[in-house]
């Protein structure tokens, strides 16, 4: 059985984009693969969260993983920092990662441009830590978006370099993996781009949002004054709303409003009300499970402990072998 590895940074609540773009597929994967799903709290330290904020967001992601349907009996759900072997492997792999290749990483250059006052070593070596998350469990399938494919390529580079340096055939190559042939595009409410926390609260429909909050956010979503010509192309902000409806509504509902738009008869108020109600319906079961699990501290602790034990067992074996390959051996 091949191993799937994927993580979500603990930088806040999960939203519709996370759910339809990743979590719903994770639930299917766990029945066919050896799955490790982790909360990447070490990665999130690059943005210097407060201790209270870090702990709270880690807990929230555990809750939402479970609410989305990830089964801790089938998959390994763990917190990255609960497996210190990851950090040790990160140290070893950093010795074989070179400044030039790290500085050329597109994501690093983007971070430097967007936040020049926080260019820390963690951002520079982010691809190395990501590689170690995968290599520590010998993952071969990694569900990632286009923006992470370069990092995955670097994971193969680091693993193959280790193999060549120590003349071993140890680390396997990991490749991007999508369980579904149809990649779900979940745009945000701000009028452009995909749904994302970096665009602000108003851009996202969070899985934990109440019905009232969902309705308010959708009604305030960016739109325009309406079409002026029959069958005219939709501007990006309007197309985004239709793409959201495609995700959460029935085909008949989508077709109905598409026809109204093409005939210049659409009323955005009615359209948004329908979209909001369909979003409420689509997220209702997950939202109720989030509320239930959030109130069960004992269960959350049990899942985290079980995941840490399962992930650590895998990681300890890898670290023992890596140390031997490198030549790090005790004299006692």
Tab-separated table of C-alpha atoms in Angstrom:
chain	number	residue	atom	x	y	z
A	1	UNK	CA	0.000	0.000	0.000
A	2	UNK	CA	1.490	3.337	-1.054
A	3	UNK	CA	1.872	6.161	1.451
A	4	UNK	CA	0.084	9.496	1.113
A	5	UNK	CA	1.400	12.476	3.089
A	6	UNK	CA	-0.255	15.869	3.360
A	7	UNK	CA	-0.334	18.697	5.869
A	8	UNK	CA	-2.190	21.928	6.503
A	9	UNK	CA	-0.489	24.849	8.210
A	10	UNK	CA	-2.065	25.815	11.507
A	11	UNK	CA	-2.720	29.410	10.550
A	12	UNK	CA	-6.466	29.548	11.114
A	13	UNK	CA	-9.801	27.898	10.461
A	14	UNK	CA	-10.377	25.737	7.392
A	15	UNK	CA	-12.655	27.011	4.626
A	16	UNK	CA	-14.651	25.701	1.683
A	17	UNK	CA	-11.544	25.711	-0.505
A	18	UNK	CA	-9.745	23.412	1.942
A	19	UNK	CA	-12.795	21.167	2.165
A	20	UNK	CA	-13.603	20.686	-1.513
A	21	UNK	CA	-10.022	21.040	-2.707
A	22	UNK	CA	-8.431	18.686	-0.177
A	23	UNK	CA	-10.348	17.281	2.786
A	24	UNK	CA	-13.128	15.588	0.827
A	25	UNK	CA	-10.465	13.738	-1.176
A	26	UNK	CA	-8.524	12.844	1.983
A	27	UNK	CA	-11.614	11.054	3.251
A	28	UNK	CA	-11.677	8.889	0.108
A	29	UNK	CA	-7.902	8.288	0.094
A	30	UNK	CA	-7.855	6.815	3.594
A	31	UNK	CA	-9.666	3.712	2.366
A	32	UNK	CA	-7.024	2.891	-0.256
A	33	UNK	CA	-3.707	4.268	0.995
A	34	UNK	CA	-1.532	4.477	4.087
A	35	UNK	CA	-2.328	8.094	4.941
A	36	UNK	CA	-0.477	10.577	7.151
A	37	UNK	CA	-2.348	13.856	7.601
A	38	UNK	CA	-0.583	16.341	9.842
A	39	UNK	CA	-1.026	19.826	11.247
A	40	UNK	CA	2.036	21.824	10.218
A	41	UNK	CA	2.601	23.918	13.323
A	42	UNK	CA	6.389	24.096	12.799
A	43	UNK	CA	5.831	25.591	9.346
A	44	UNK	CA	3.522	28.215	10.820
A	45	UNK	CA	6.308	29.512	13.092
A	46	UNK	CA	7.706	31.454	10.126
A	47	UNK	CA	4.958	34.024	10.734
A	48	UNK	CA	5.583	34.194	14.518
A	49	UNK	CA	2.143	33.323	15.961
A	50	UNK	CA	1.481	33.938	19.649
A	51	UNK	CA	1.653	30.818	21.878
A	52	UNK	CA	-2.088	31.050	22.524
A	53	UNK	CA	-2.870	31.543	18.855
A	54	UNK	CA	-0.668	28.622	17.803
A	55	UNK	CA	-2.257	26.183	20.266
A	56	UNK	CA	-5.763	27.297	19.371
A	57	UNK	CA	-5.313	26.920	15.621
A	58	UNK	CA	-3.670	23.502	15.956
A	59	UNK	CA	-6.647	22.311	17.986
A	60	UNK	CA	-9.065	23.786	15.460
A	61	UNK	CA	-7.464	21.943	12.541
A	62	UNK	CA	-7.599	18.627	14.437
A	63	UNK	CA	-11.290	19.218	15.100
A	64	UNK	CA	-11.995	20.099	11.479
A	65	UNK	CA	-10.006	17.150	10.103
A	66	UNK	CA	-12.209	14.887	12.220
A	67	UNK	CA	-15.424	16.738	11.377
A	68	UNK	CA	-14.667	16.452	7.669
A	69	UNK	CA	-14.621	12.679	8.017
A	70	UNK	CA	-10.965	11.728	8.433
A	71	UNK	CA	-10.977	8.599	10.592
A	72	UNK	CA	-8.098	8.366	13.103
A	73	UNK	CA	-8.440	4.573	13.005
A	74	UNK	CA	-7.787	4.533	9.249
A	75	UNK	CA	-5.452	7.516	8.884
A	76	UNK	CA	-2.686	8.937	11.031
A	77	UNK	CA	-3.677	12.433	12.182
A	78	UNK	CA	-0.834	14.092	14.059
A	79	UNK	CA	0.703	17.405	15.045
A	80	UNK	CA	4.031	18.017	13.311
A	81	UNK	CA	5.806	19.121	16.504
A	82	UNK	CA	4.729	15.922	18.297
A	83	UNK	CA	7.204	14.057	16.091
A	84	UNK	CA	10.649	15.557	16.885
A	85	UNK	CA	12.295	13.175	14.420
A	86	UNK	CA	11.013	15.493	11.677
A	87	UNK	CA	13.124	18.322	13.074
A	88	UNK	CA	16.181	16.067	13.318
A	89	UNK	CA	15.827	14.922	9.712
A	90	UNK	CA	15.378	18.594	8.760
A	91	UNK	CA	18.797	19.297	10.286
A	92	UNK	CA	20.472	16.502	8.307
A	93	UNK	CA	18.786	17.422	5.019
A	94	UNK	CA	19.678	21.098	5.434
A	95	UNK	CA	23.339	20.040	5.135
A	96	UNK	CA	22.602	18.933	1.576
A	97	UNK	CA	20.420	21.891	0.519
A	98	UNK	CA	22.207	24.769	-1.160
A	99	UNK	CA	21.626	28.484	-0.850
A	100	UNK	CA	21.222	29.115	-4.570
A	101	UNK	CA	18.472	26.553	-5.092
A	102	UNK	CA	16.616	27.697	-1.981
A	103	UNK	CA	16.761	31.353	-3.024
A	104	UNK	CA	15.409	30.457	-6.484
A	105	UNK	CA	12.239	28.898	-5.040
A	106	UNK	CA	9.257	30.838	-6.364
A	107	UNK	CA	7.394	30.709	-3.048
A	108	UNK	CA	10.402	32.150	-1.201
A	109	UNK	CA	10.749	35.020	-3.673
A	110	UNK	CA	7.027	35.735	-3.322
A	111	UNK	CA	7.327	35.835	0.475
A	112	UNK	CA	10.290	38.209	0.274
A	113	UNK	CA	8.338	40.570	-1.955
A	114	UNK	CA	5.164	40.470	0.128
A	115	UNK	CA	6.819	40.704	3.552
A	116	UNK	CA	10.385	42.073	3.280
A	117	UNK	CA	10.598	42.705	7.035
A	118	UNK	CA	10.308	39.005	7.883
A	119	UNK	CA	12.764	37.143	5.658
A	120	UNK	CA	13.790	34.451	8.138
A	121	UNK	CA	15.782	31.258	7.699
A	122	UNK	CA	12.621	29.212	8.179
A	123	UNK	CA	11.126	30.741	5.038
A	124	UNK	CA	14.327	30.062	3.110
A	125	UNK	CA	14.474	26.411	4.170
A	126	UNK	CA	10.708	25.825	4.032
A	127	UNK	CA	11.136	23.368	1.106
A	128	UNK	CA	13.575	21.307	3.178
A	129	UNK	CA	11.139	20.947	6.069
A	130	UNK	CA	8.357	20.100	3.631
A	131	UNK	CA	10.616	17.462	2.083
A	132	UNK	CA	11.286	15.964	5.523
A	133	UNK	CA	7.555	15.763	6.253
A	134	UNK	CA	7.282	13.495	3.219
A	135	UNK	CA	10.578	11.603	3.406
A	136	UNK	CA	10.209	10.729	7.098
A	137	UNK	CA	7.299	8.414	6.151
A	138	UNK	CA	8.635	7.458	2.707
A	139	UNK	CA	5.628	9.087	1.080
A	140	UNK	CA	5.213	8.614	-2.656
A	141	UNK	CA	1.906	10.392	-3.214
A	142	UNK	CA	1.429	14.003	-2.116
A	143	UNK	CA	-1.836	15.896	-2.731
A	144	UNK	CA	-0.626	19.394	-3.618
A	145	UNK	CA	-1.755	22.301	-5.737
A	146	UNK	CA	0.167	23.880	-8.585
A	147	UNK	CA	1.782	26.359	-6.189
A	148	UNK	CA	3.505	23.524	-4.306
A	149	UNK	CA	4.752	21.457	-7.237
A	150	UNK	CA	8.157	23.170	-7.226
A	151	UNK	CA	8.590	22.247	-3.557
A	152	UNK	CA	7.713	18.656	-4.409
A	153	UNK	CA	10.327	18.673	-7.154
A	154	UNK	CA	12.829	19.890	-4.551
A	155	UNK	CA	11.775	17.006	-2.293
A	156	UNK	CA	12.818	14.590	-5.027
A	157	UNK	CA	16.080	16.526	-5.458
A	158	UNK	CA	16.950	16.331	-1.753
A	159	UNK	CA	16.045	12.634	-1.499
A	160	UNK	CA	18.002	11.678	-4.605
A	161	UNK	CA	20.979	13.790	-3.488
A	162	UNK	CA	21.028	11.939	-0.165
A	163	UNK	CA	20.956	8.626	-2.026
A	164	UNK	CA	23.874	9.643	-4.270
A	165	UNK	CA	25.925	11.160	-1.464
A	166	UNK	CA	25.759	8.004	0.642
A	167	UNK	CA	25.570	5.541	-2.254
A	168	UNK	CA	22.256	4.059	-1.164
A	169	UNK	CA	18.844	3.466	-2.675
A	170	UNK	CA	16.923	4.674	0.361
A	171	UNK	CA	14.506	7.533	-0.237
A	172	UNK	CA	11.762	7.044	-2.804
A	173	UNK	CA	10.555	9.758	-5.159
A	174	UNK	CA	7.289	11.493	-4.293
A	175	UNK	CA	4.919	12.859	-6.909
A	176	UNK	CA	1.873	15.101	-6.960
A	177	UNK	CA	-1.344	13.194	-6.550
A	178	UNK	CA	-4.963	14.058	-7.093
A	179	UNK	CA	-7.525	11.465	-6.115
A	180	UNK	CA	-10.049	13.020	-8.465
A	181	UNK	CA	-9.587	13.750	-12.161
A	182	UNK	CA	-11.697	16.866	-11.667
A	183	UNK	CA	-9.815	19.509	-9.736
A	184	UNK	CA	-12.323	21.633	-7.859
A	185	UNK	CA	-11.790	25.365	-8.155
A	186	UNK	CA	-13.174	27.178	-5.120
A	187	UNK	CA	-12.882	30.952	-5.635
A	188	UNK	CA	-13.161	33.543	-2.898
A	189	UNK	CA	-15.865	36.118	-2.313
A	190	UNK	CA	-13.587	39.124	-2.806
A	191	UNK	CA	-13.894	39.075	-6.581
A	192	UNK	CA	-10.630	37.520	-7.685
A	193	UNK	CA	-8.503	34.456	-7.135
A	194	UNK	CA	-9.085	31.329	-5.094
A	195	UNK	CA	-10.520	31.341	-1.594
A	196	UNK	CA	-7.758	32.007	0.915
A	197	UNK	CA	-7.195	33.214	4.461
A	198	UNK	CA	-4.567	35.705	3.294
A	199	UNK	CA	-7.314	37.690	1.537
A	200	UNK	CA	-9.171	38.369	4.788
A	201	UNK	CA	-12.204	36.997	6.623
A	202	UNK	CA	-14.690	38.316	4.077
A	203	UNK	CA	-13.139	36.245	1.273
A	204	UNK	CA	-13.705	32.898	3.000
A	205	UNK	CA	-16.610	30.733	4.010
A	206	UNK	CA	-15.193	28.837	6.973
A	207	UNK	CA	-16.463	25.364	7.804
A	208	UNK	CA	-17.267	26.616	11.301
A	209	UNK	CA	-19.153	29.750	10.163
A	210	UNK	CA	-22.708	29.981	11.472
A	211	UNK	CA	-25.657	30.138	9.090
A	212	UNK	CA	-26.037	33.867	9.815
A	213	UNK	CA	-22.396	34.586	9.071
A	214	UNK	CA	-22.506	32.618	5.812
A	215	UNK	CA	-25.543	34.557	4.602
A	216	UNK	CA	-23.966	37.916	5.470
A	217	UNK	CA	-20.700	37.087	3.735
A	218	UNK	CA	-22.392	35.881	0.550
A	219	UNK	CA	-24.731	38.863	0.344
A	220	UNK	CA	-21.695	41.171	0.629
A	221	UNK	CA	-19.704	39.316	-2.038
A	222	UNK	CA	-18.310	41.417	-4.875
A	223	UNK	CA	-20.645	41.681	-7.873
A	224	UNK	CA	-21.469	44.328	-10.484
A	225	UNK	CA	-24.464	46.204	-11.897
A	226	UNK	CA	-25.476	43.272	-14.104
A	227	UNK	CA	-25.125	42.219	-17.753
A	228	UNK	CA	-25.964	44.698	-20.505
A	229	UNK	CA	-25.855	42.353	-23.493
A	230	UNK	CA	-27.303	38.923	-24.145
A	231	UNK	CA	-24.836	36.056	-23.584
A	232	UNK	CA	-21.984	38.379	-22.695
A	233	UNK	CA	-18.904	36.890	-20.968
A	234	UNK	CA	-19.001	37.094	-17.184
A	235	UNK	CA	-16.459	39.329	-15.426
A	236	UNK	CA	-14.147	37.470	-13.018
A	237	UNK	CA	-16.075	38.460	-9.882
A	238	UNK	CA	-19.359	37.174	-11.343
A	239	UNK	CA	-17.802	34.031	-12.784
A	240	UNK	CA	-16.392	33.315	-9.312
A	241	UNK	CA	-19.890	33.395	-7.809
A	242	UNK	CA	-21.141	31.034	-10.504
A	243	UNK	CA	-18.157	28.747	-9.855
A	244	UNK	CA	-19.095	28.687	-6.179
A	245	UNK	CA	-22.662	27.793	-7.100
A	246	UNK	CA	-21.319	24.984	-9.269
A	247	UNK	CA	-19.635	23.525	-6.182
A	248	UNK	CA	-22.526	23.714	-3.690
A	249	UNK	CA	-25.756	23.845	-5.737
A	250	UNK	CA	-27.626	21.432	-7.999
A	251	UNK	CA	-26.993	21.553	-11.767
A	252	UNK	CA	-30.593	22.704	-12.288
A	253	UNK	CA	-30.105	25.675	-9.957
A	254	UNK	CA	-26.887	26.665	-11.687
A	255	UNK	CA	-28.511	26.377	-15.116
A	256	UNK	CA	-31.469	28.474	-13.995
A	257	UNK	CA	-29.335	31.430	-12.946
A	258	UNK	CA	-26.992	31.033	-15.902
A	259	UNK	CA	-29.983	31.333	-18.232
A	260	UNK	CA	-31.191	34.436	-16.381
A	261	UNK	CA	-27.750	36.005	-16.711
A	262	UNK	CA	-27.571	35.267	-20.426
A	263	UNK	CA	-31.019	36.870	-20.914
A	264	UNK	CA	-29.979	39.944	-18.837
A	265	UNK	CA	-32.737	39.086	-16.355
A	266	UNK	CA	-30.648	38.066	-13.367
A	267	UNK	CA	-31.247	39.701	-9.982
A	268	UNK	CA	-28.097	39.365	-7.925
A	269	UNK	CA	-30.047	39.598	-4.676
A	270	UNK	CA	-32.015	36.460	-5.550
A	271	UNK	CA	-28.904	34.762	-6.907
A	272	UNK	CA	-26.900	35.431	-3.726
A	273	UNK	CA	-29.752	34.335	-1.467
A	274	UNK	CA	-29.907	30.998	-3.274
A	275	UNK	CA	-26.113	30.624	-3.170
A	276	UNK	CA	-26.087	31.375	0.555
A	277	UNK	CA	-28.803	28.840	1.321
A	278	UNK	CA	-27.027	26.157	-0.692
A	279	UNK	CA	-23.766	26.910	1.150
A	280	UNK	CA	-25.562	26.613	4.492
A	281	UNK	CA	-26.959	23.245	3.420
A	282	UNK	CA	-23.623	22.015	2.039
A	283	UNK	CA	-21.717	22.826	5.235
A	284	UNK	CA	-24.389	21.962	7.777
A	285	UNK	CA	-23.283	18.421	8.665
A	286	UNK	CA	-19.611	19.395	9.005
A	287	UNK	CA	-20.513	22.478	11.059
A	288	UNK	CA	-22.577	20.405	13.510
A	289	UNK	CA	-19.760	17.877	13.873
A	290	UNK	CA	-17.272	20.702	14.507
A	291	UNK	CA	-19.477	21.948	17.349
A	292	UNK	CA	-19.768	18.465	18.871
A	293	UNK	CA	-16.080	17.567	18.622
A	294	UNK	CA	-14.954	20.999	19.860
A	295	UNK	CA	-16.664	20.269	23.169
A	296	UNK	CA	-14.922	16.911	23.650
A	297	UNK	CA	-11.438	17.671	24.996
A	298	UNK	CA	-10.832	14.043	25.945
A	299	UNK	CA	-11.485	12.812	22.400
A	300	UNK	CA	-9.265	15.492	20.845
A	301	UNK	CA	-6.444	14.556	23.223
A	302	UNK	CA	-6.927	10.848	22.461
A	303	UNK	CA	-6.736	11.437	18.699
A	304	UNK	CA	-3.617	13.631	19.010
A	305	UNK	CA	-1.867	11.080	21.256
A	306	UNK	CA	-2.748	8.152	19.021
A	307	UNK	CA	-1.580	10.031	15.941
A	308	UNK	CA	1.686	11.048	17.588
A	309	UNK	CA	2.398	7.427	18.528
A	310	UNK	CA	1.680	6.098	15.030
A	311	UNK	CA	3.655	8.851	13.281
A	312	UNK	CA	6.550	8.540	15.726
A	313	UNK	CA	6.822	4.801	15.123
A	314	UNK	CA	7.261	5.439	11.402
A	315	UNK	CA	9.613	8.387	11.955
A	316	UNK	CA	11.852	6.632	14.512
A	317	UNK	CA	12.512	3.807	12.079
A	318	UNK	CA	13.508	6.271	9.358
A	319	UNK	CA	15.762	8.276	11.683
A	320	UNK	CA	17.518	5.157	12.952
A	321	UNK	CA	18.300	4.109	9.393
A	322	UNK	CA	19.299	7.624	8.286
A	323	UNK	CA	21.712	7.961	11.219
A	324	UNK	CA	23.315	4.644	10.329
A	325	UNK	CA	23.624	5.630	6.670
A	326	UNK	CA	25.226	8.968	7.564
A	327	UNK	CA	27.557	7.338	10.073
A	328	UNK	CA	26.132	8.784	13.270
A	329	UNK	CA	26.564	5.954	15.786
A	330	UNK	CA	26.884	5.902	19.531
A	331	UNK	CA	29.963	4.466	21.258
A	332	UNK	CA	27.938	3.203	24.210
